[in-house]
């Protein structure tokens, strides 16, 4: 895929960006589009401001046939030092901005061939200091599913580290850091190829509308597969077991590759290899992830099935929170206490 492949003659390409009004910054790019027969319309503004979105949508008299939403602002902070302004700065372009595009285009009765949003694999596996940014990206992944549920086109690309274009390419120290951690590095052509694929997957099909694939994970259930979501670069240049592999997600169990198997939740933990050492890890996981502080090793080992163990943890959470009469702020603080080390 190249710019020439997708820039049709006598078409408008509208750019909404905070830097669109900077004189001379994009002159060469605009000239290239013009040589291909396209008209570039530069709108200075922010996607988080609905009036700016309306201005961009109304900048052409032609029907709008596609959207590429690639806005990003970083305000990296550890959670204790992150204030509300930091949170909003990183999430608004992705959450409020994407919703503005969705709402304004619906109001204008625009029927699009594609609506592609740029997310990040930080929304899938996390990244230290980026809770705000990761949350915005997680919203984008879910937003595409929402678009499909409404019978609308939508696709999302979860982008990793890109070498030759974008934010990381302009920060040499950051690029060196990712290279040293064995992170797989992408290039511009990888992004263009992904866009070309997702343009064909933005349309609603029976598969991605249901979110199902012919892979069983339990009695009467299927694995969720969204063909309109594509993750790029979520792999390492070194084996996960290598000592010099320092990718942030190397110990994330979701990154392990296992064959798809039917999971019988009626099996006892002891029958599938859960011994006392594994039970300690499970107990810690229940406490740190779910806040089930009273879960014991004996309860895990003595449980007659995985299903009953899950029900036991659910009952713990009910007894812990359901009868509380705390205010909303106190609930948040109580929940955060379970998450903080």
Tab-separated table of C-alpha atoms in Angstrom:
chain	number	residue	atom	x	y	z
A	1	UNK	CA	0.000	0.000	0.000
A	2	UNK	CA	1.258	3.484	-0.887
A	3	UNK	CA	-0.174	6.986	-0.804
A	4	UNK	CA	-0.693	6.775	-4.555
A	5	UNK	CA	-2.775	3.605	-4.190
A	6	UNK	CA	-5.361	5.297	-1.976
A	7	UNK	CA	-5.362	8.934	-3.060
A	8	UNK	CA	-8.025	9.077	-5.741
A	9	UNK	CA	-8.092	12.021	-8.181
A	10	UNK	CA	-10.570	14.824	-7.417
A	11	UNK	CA	-10.843	13.816	-3.772
A	12	UNK	CA	-10.335	15.809	-0.587
A	13	UNK	CA	-8.092	14.708	2.264
A	14	UNK	CA	-8.973	16.619	5.428
A	15	UNK	CA	-6.405	16.891	8.224
A	16	UNK	CA	-7.544	17.961	11.696
A	17	UNK	CA	-4.495	18.648	13.840
A	18	UNK	CA	-3.252	21.097	16.434
A	19	UNK	CA	-0.207	21.735	14.224
A	20	UNK	CA	-2.098	22.040	10.933
A	21	UNK	CA	-1.833	25.830	10.996
A	22	UNK	CA	1.967	25.946	11.280
A	23	UNK	CA	3.255	27.705	8.177
A	24	UNK	CA	5.500	25.674	5.898
A	25	UNK	CA	5.518	22.526	8.031
A	26	UNK	CA	3.555	20.348	5.616
A	27	UNK	CA	4.088	22.164	2.307
A	28	UNK	CA	5.941	19.294	0.621
A	29	UNK	CA	3.324	16.784	1.701
A	30	UNK	CA	0.495	18.991	0.442
A	31	UNK	CA	2.308	19.387	-2.886
A	32	UNK	CA	2.677	15.614	-3.179
A	33	UNK	CA	-1.054	15.135	-2.631
A	34	UNK	CA	-1.810	17.822	-5.187
A	35	UNK	CA	0.400	16.061	-7.741
A	36	UNK	CA	-1.704	12.932	-7.204
A	37	UNK	CA	-4.889	14.879	-7.891
A	38	UNK	CA	-5.969	15.236	-4.256
A	39	UNK	CA	-6.858	18.403	-2.425
A	40	UNK	CA	-5.419	18.672	1.099
A	41	UNK	CA	-7.519	20.656	3.560
A	42	UNK	CA	-5.668	21.631	6.747
A	43	UNK	CA	-7.873	22.366	9.780
A	44	UNK	CA	-6.152	23.662	12.907
A	45	UNK	CA	-7.859	22.311	16.007
A	46	UNK	CA	-8.274	19.397	18.364
A	47	UNK	CA	-10.402	16.316	17.895
A	48	UNK	CA	-11.485	16.593	21.541
A	49	UNK	CA	-13.326	19.826	20.706
A	50	UNK	CA	-16.606	19.000	18.991
A	51	UNK	CA	-16.736	22.379	17.224
A	52	UNK	CA	-13.369	21.649	15.595
A	53	UNK	CA	-14.618	18.251	14.442
A	54	UNK	CA	-17.725	19.852	12.951
A	55	UNK	CA	-15.525	22.396	11.179
A	56	UNK	CA	-13.405	19.610	9.676
A	57	UNK	CA	-16.410	17.548	8.577
A	58	UNK	CA	-17.960	20.591	6.903
A	59	UNK	CA	-14.706	21.554	5.166
A	60	UNK	CA	-15.691	19.560	2.075
A	61	UNK	CA	-18.887	19.306	0.080
A	62	UNK	CA	-18.028	15.782	-0.966
A	63	UNK	CA	-19.268	12.742	1.009
A	64	UNK	CA	-16.795	11.531	3.623
A	65	UNK	CA	-15.909	7.926	2.890
A	66	UNK	CA	-13.301	7.144	5.520
A	67	UNK	CA	-11.731	8.184	8.820
A	68	UNK	CA	-8.252	7.608	10.222
A	69	UNK	CA	-8.173	8.636	13.896
A	70	UNK	CA	-4.527	8.784	15.032
A	71	UNK	CA	-4.524	11.415	17.782
A	72	UNK	CA	-2.141	10.983	20.713
A	73	UNK	CA	-0.936	12.959	23.727
A	74	UNK	CA	1.412	11.445	26.308
A	75	UNK	CA	1.466	12.450	29.973
A	76	UNK	CA	3.448	9.588	31.474
A	77	UNK	CA	3.296	9.491	35.268
A	78	UNK	CA	3.265	6.886	37.991
A	79	UNK	CA	-0.257	6.586	39.352
A	80	UNK	CA	0.414	8.262	42.744
A	81	UNK	CA	1.787	11.368	40.978
A	82	UNK	CA	-0.788	11.466	38.162
A	83	UNK	CA	-3.340	14.248	38.546
A	84	UNK	CA	-6.673	14.640	36.787
A	85	UNK	CA	-5.234	16.989	34.160
A	86	UNK	CA	-2.646	14.344	33.238
A	87	UNK	CA	-5.424	11.782	32.946
A	88	UNK	CA	-7.605	13.962	30.750
A	89	UNK	CA	-4.757	15.105	28.524
A	90	UNK	CA	-3.960	11.514	27.502
A	91	UNK	CA	-7.487	10.082	27.374
A	92	UNK	CA	-9.487	12.933	25.828
A	93	UNK	CA	-8.039	12.705	22.290
A	94	UNK	CA	-8.796	8.995	22.174
A	95	UNK	CA	-12.049	8.807	24.138
A	96	UNK	CA	-13.775	12.164	23.687
A	97	UNK	CA	-12.144	12.777	20.300
A	98	UNK	CA	-13.182	9.443	18.828
A	99	UNK	CA	-16.695	9.844	20.183
A	100	UNK	CA	-16.900	13.331	18.660
A	101	UNK	CA	-16.000	11.919	15.238
A	102	UNK	CA	-18.541	9.136	15.665
A	103	UNK	CA	-21.370	11.471	16.718
A	104	UNK	CA	-20.729	14.290	14.239
A	105	UNK	CA	-20.461	11.947	11.258
A	106	UNK	CA	-23.673	10.181	12.284
A	107	UNK	CA	-25.434	13.530	12.589
A	108	UNK	CA	-24.244	14.451	9.099
A	109	UNK	CA	-25.542	11.090	7.775
A	110	UNK	CA	-22.119	10.175	6.433
A	111	UNK	CA	-21.823	6.548	5.302
A	112	UNK	CA	-18.195	5.455	5.452
A	113	UNK	CA	-16.255	2.610	3.890
A	114	UNK	CA	-13.890	2.525	6.860
A	115	UNK	CA	-13.445	4.060	10.301
A	116	UNK	CA	-9.984	3.082	11.531
A	117	UNK	CA	-8.648	4.123	14.937
A	118	UNK	CA	-4.994	3.926	15.960
A	119	UNK	CA	-4.566	2.258	19.326
A	120	UNK	CA	-1.442	0.821	20.974
A	121	UNK	CA	-0.390	-2.483	22.425
A	122	UNK	CA	-0.049	-0.613	25.722
A	123	UNK	CA	-3.818	-1.056	25.903
A	124	UNK	CA	-3.351	-4.823	25.643
A	125	UNK	CA	-0.402	-5.542	27.938
A	126	UNK	CA	0.220	-2.223	29.677
A	127	UNK	CA	3.285	-0.032	29.953
A	128	UNK	CA	4.817	1.419	33.150
A	129	UNK	CA	3.663	4.968	33.818
A	130	UNK	CA	1.019	4.936	31.087
A	131	UNK	CA	-2.223	4.058	32.850
A	132	UNK	CA	-3.941	7.079	31.282
A	133	UNK	CA	-2.654	6.359	27.774
A	134	UNK	CA	-3.373	2.625	28.081
A	135	UNK	CA	-6.927	3.347	29.249
A	136	UNK	CA	-7.589	5.489	26.197
A	137	UNK	CA	-6.319	2.738	23.936
A	138	UNK	CA	-8.425	0.118	25.700
A	139	UNK	CA	-11.451	2.312	25.005
A	140	UNK	CA	-10.605	2.328	21.287
A	141	UNK	CA	-10.484	-1.475	21.184
A	142	UNK	CA	-13.941	-1.636	22.758
A	143	UNK	CA	-15.267	1.249	20.657
A	144	UNK	CA	-14.796	-0.737	17.445
A	145	UNK	CA	-16.894	-3.546	18.904
A	146	UNK	CA	-19.557	-0.948	19.736
A	147	UNK	CA	-19.522	0.356	16.157
A	148	UNK	CA	-20.043	-3.176	14.890
A	149	UNK	CA	-22.961	-3.675	17.281
A	150	UNK	CA	-24.576	-0.607	15.691
A	151	UNK	CA	-24.095	-1.978	12.180
A	152	UNK	CA	-21.332	0.545	11.417
A	153	UNK	CA	-17.877	0.090	9.943
A	154	UNK	CA	-14.916	0.126	12.295
A	155	UNK	CA	-11.427	-1.277	12.776
A	156	UNK	CA	-8.536	-0.751	15.176
A	157	UNK	CA	-4.791	-1.207	14.806
A	158	UNK	CA	-2.799	-1.655	18.036
A	159	UNK	CA	0.555	-0.209	17.009
A	160	UNK	CA	3.869	-1.060	18.630
A	161	UNK	CA	7.211	0.736	18.290
A	162	UNK	CA	7.771	2.300	14.846
A	163	UNK	CA	11.294	3.216	13.740
A	164	UNK	CA	10.960	5.609	10.820
A	165	UNK	CA	7.758	7.623	11.424
A	166	UNK	CA	5.854	8.918	14.420
A	167	UNK	CA	6.628	9.773	18.019
A	168	UNK	CA	9.324	7.189	18.810
A	169	UNK	CA	11.241	7.939	15.596
A	170	UNK	CA	11.645	11.523	16.851
A	171	UNK	CA	13.003	10.391	20.243
A	172	UNK	CA	16.285	8.543	19.706
A	173	UNK	CA	16.776	7.656	23.383
A	174	UNK	CA	13.334	6.094	23.567
A	175	UNK	CA	13.964	4.071	20.410
A	176	UNK	CA	17.305	2.863	21.827
A	177	UNK	CA	15.534	1.809	25.025
A	178	UNK	CA	13.038	-0.368	23.160
A	179	UNK	CA	15.808	-1.893	21.050
A	180	UNK	CA	17.759	-2.824	24.189
A	181	UNK	CA	14.710	-4.523	25.707
A	182	UNK	CA	14.395	-6.862	22.680
A	183	UNK	CA	11.184	-5.211	21.474
A	184	UNK	CA	10.362	-5.918	17.839
A	185	UNK	CA	10.614	-2.701	15.808
A	186	UNK	CA	8.101	-1.838	13.095
A	187	UNK	CA	8.481	0.316	9.999
A	188	UNK	CA	6.175	2.620	8.072
A	189	UNK	CA	5.396	-0.046	5.492
A	190	UNK	CA	4.105	-2.331	8.265
A	191	UNK	CA	1.579	0.355	9.220
A	192	UNK	CA	0.507	0.928	5.620
A	193	UNK	CA	0.043	-2.806	5.046
A	194	UNK	CA	-2.045	-3.030	8.220
A	195	UNK	CA	-4.254	-0.160	7.071
A	196	UNK	CA	-4.798	-1.797	3.711
A	197	UNK	CA	-5.884	-5.016	5.423
A	198	UNK	CA	-8.174	-3.256	7.905
A	199	UNK	CA	-9.890	-1.271	5.181
A	200	UNK	CA	-11.181	-4.600	3.891
A	201	UNK	CA	-12.152	-5.743	7.399
A	202	UNK	CA	-14.006	-2.613	8.496
A	203	UNK	CA	-17.252	-3.810	6.979
A	204	UNK	CA	-19.590	-5.809	9.186
A	205	UNK	CA	-19.505	-9.566	8.749
A	206	UNK	CA	-21.266	-12.295	10.664
A	207	UNK	CA	-17.982	-13.370	12.258
A	208	UNK	CA	-16.847	-10.050	13.685
A	209	UNK	CA	-20.380	-9.008	14.611
A	210	UNK	CA	-20.677	-12.075	16.842
A	211	UNK	CA	-17.060	-11.958	17.954
A	212	UNK	CA	-16.777	-15.703	17.562
A	213	UNK	CA	-14.544	-18.196	15.883
A	214	UNK	CA	-14.710	-21.976	15.674
A	215	UNK	CA	-12.492	-22.444	18.727
A	216	UNK	CA	-13.964	-23.975	21.861
A	217	UNK	CA	-12.920	-22.796	25.316
A	218	UNK	CA	-15.607	-24.507	27.288
A	219	UNK	CA	-19.022	-26.042	27.149
A	220	UNK	CA	-21.234	-23.941	24.877
A	221	UNK	CA	-18.734	-21.065	24.686
A	222	UNK	CA	-16.347	-19.753	22.050
A	223	UNK	CA	-13.204	-17.657	21.995
A	224	UNK	CA	-13.661	-13.986	21.141
A	225	UNK	CA	-11.974	-13.102	17.870
A	226	UNK	CA	-12.309	-9.658	16.325
A	227	UNK	CA	-11.013	-9.698	12.769
A	228	UNK	CA	-11.203	-5.899	12.674
A	229	UNK	CA	-8.580	-5.588	15.436
A	230	UNK	CA	-4.935	-6.000	14.479
A	231	UNK	CA	-1.979	-5.918	16.900
A	232	UNK	CA	1.386	-4.973	15.387
A	233	UNK	CA	4.826	-5.541	16.885
A	234	UNK	CA	3.720	-7.427	19.973
A	235	UNK	CA	6.666	-9.793	19.839
A	236	UNK	CA	10.295	-9.780	20.856
A	237	UNK	CA	13.586	-10.278	19.039
A	238	UNK	CA	14.742	-12.688	21.751
A	239	UNK	CA	12.965	-15.744	23.194
A	240	UNK	CA	10.877	-14.908	26.258
A	241	UNK	CA	13.107	-17.237	28.276
A	242	UNK	CA	16.311	-15.365	27.312
A	243	UNK	CA	17.963	-13.450	30.159
A	244	UNK	CA	18.569	-10.409	27.953
A	245	UNK	CA	14.888	-10.209	27.021
A	246	UNK	CA	13.575	-7.278	29.048
A	247	UNK	CA	10.280	-6.569	27.322
A	248	UNK	CA	7.749	-5.273	29.827
A	249	UNK	CA	5.270	-8.014	28.974
A	250	UNK	CA	7.592	-11.052	28.949
A	251	UNK	CA	6.070	-12.414	32.165
A	252	UNK	CA	2.495	-11.667	31.154
A	253	UNK	CA	0.780	-15.095	30.996
A	254	UNK	CA	-1.456	-13.822	28.195
A	255	UNK	CA	1.593	-13.663	25.930
A	256	UNK	CA	2.264	-17.383	26.229
A	257	UNK	CA	1.282	-19.499	23.245
A	258	UNK	CA	-0.939	-22.448	24.036
A	259	UNK	CA	-2.951	-24.695	21.793
A	260	UNK	CA	-6.692	-24.050	21.950
A	261	UNK	CA	-8.260	-26.648	24.214
A	262	UNK	CA	-11.620	-27.189	25.813
A	263	UNK	CA	-11.501	-26.035	29.420
A	264	UNK	CA	-13.513	-28.121	31.855
A	265	UNK	CA	-14.282	-25.789	34.747
A	266	UNK	CA	-15.631	-28.734	36.723
A	267	UNK	CA	-12.134	-30.144	37.206
A	268	UNK	CA	-10.578	-29.876	40.642
A	269	UNK	CA	-7.443	-27.687	40.817
A	270	UNK	CA	-5.471	-30.628	42.194
A	271	UNK	CA	-6.331	-32.709	39.123
A	272	UNK	CA	-4.701	-30.235	36.720
A	273	UNK	CA	-1.384	-29.882	38.521
A	274	UNK	CA	-2.103	-27.231	41.156
A	275	UNK	CA	0.220	-28.062	44.050
A	276	UNK	CA	1.123	-26.008	47.113
A	277	UNK	CA	3.594	-23.806	45.213
A	278	UNK	CA	1.111	-23.043	42.445
A	279	UNK	CA	-1.560	-22.458	45.099
A	280	UNK	CA	0.638	-19.748	46.656
A	281	UNK	CA	0.836	-17.984	43.285
A	282	UNK	CA	-2.937	-18.298	42.843
A	283	UNK	CA	-3.601	-16.942	46.319
A	284	UNK	CA	-1.376	-13.935	45.611
A	285	UNK	CA	-3.160	-13.398	42.304
A	286	UNK	CA	-6.591	-13.501	43.982
A	287	UNK	CA	-5.426	-10.954	46.543
A	288	UNK	CA	-3.604	-8.545	44.213
A	289	UNK	CA	-5.913	-8.717	41.198
A	290	UNK	CA	-9.362	-9.280	42.707
A	291	UNK	CA	-8.852	-8.060	46.250
A	292	UNK	CA	-9.880	-11.409	47.791
A	293	UNK	CA	-7.706	-11.008	50.880
A	294	UNK	CA	-9.257	-13.930	52.757
A	295	UNK	CA	-8.576	-16.538	50.052
A	296	UNK	CA	-6.310	-19.225	51.547
A	297	UNK	CA	-4.041	-21.885	50.113
A	298	UNK	CA	-6.119	-24.612	51.768
A	299	UNK	CA	-9.281	-23.306	50.087
A	300	UNK	CA	-7.587	-23.420	46.694
A	301	UNK	CA	-6.198	-26.925	47.157
A	302	UNK	CA	-9.415	-28.201	48.732
A	303	UNK	CA	-11.770	-26.776	46.128
A	304	UNK	CA	-13.711	-29.461	44.270
A	305	UNK	CA	-13.699	-27.537	40.967
A	306	UNK	CA	-12.440	-24.398	39.232
A	307	UNK	CA	-16.053	-23.264	38.988
A	308	UNK	CA	-16.624	-23.470	42.729
A	309	UNK	CA	-13.354	-21.632	43.321
A	310	UNK	CA	-14.571	-18.818	41.076
A	311	UNK	CA	-17.906	-18.707	42.889
A	312	UNK	CA	-16.064	-18.594	46.204
A	313	UNK	CA	-14.067	-15.533	45.104
A	314	UNK	CA	-17.250	-13.853	43.796
A	315	UNK	CA	-18.957	-14.369	47.156
A	316	UNK	CA	-15.930	-12.874	48.912
A	317	UNK	CA	-16.209	-9.742	46.810
A	318	UNK	CA	-19.958	-9.527	47.444
A	319	UNK	CA	-19.537	-9.762	51.189
A	320	UNK	CA	-16.706	-7.236	51.069
A	321	UNK	CA	-18.423	-4.571	48.981
A	322	UNK	CA	-22.155	-5.196	48.589
A	323	UNK	CA	-23.120	-4.336	52.167
A	324	UNK	CA	-20.874	-1.280	52.375
A	325	UNK	CA	-22.450	2.135	52.786
A	326	UNK	CA	-19.357	4.059	51.779
A	327	UNK	CA	-19.451	7.076	49.511
A	328	UNK	CA	-18.274	6.802	45.927
A	329	UNK	CA	-14.929	8.378	46.846
A	330	UNK	CA	-14.439	5.894	49.682
A	331	UNK	CA	-15.248	3.019	47.344
A	332	UNK	CA	-12.564	4.199	44.958
A	333	UNK	CA	-10.043	4.495	47.788
A	334	UNK	CA	-10.919	1.020	49.071
A	335	UNK	CA	-10.490	-0.437	45.604
A	336	UNK	CA	-7.176	1.376	45.102
A	337	UNK	CA	-5.934	0.010	48.416
A	338	UNK	CA	-6.379	-3.508	47.056
A	339	UNK	CA	-4.310	-2.611	43.986
A	340	UNK	CA	-1.448	-0.778	45.649
A	341	UNK	CA	1.493	-2.835	46.906
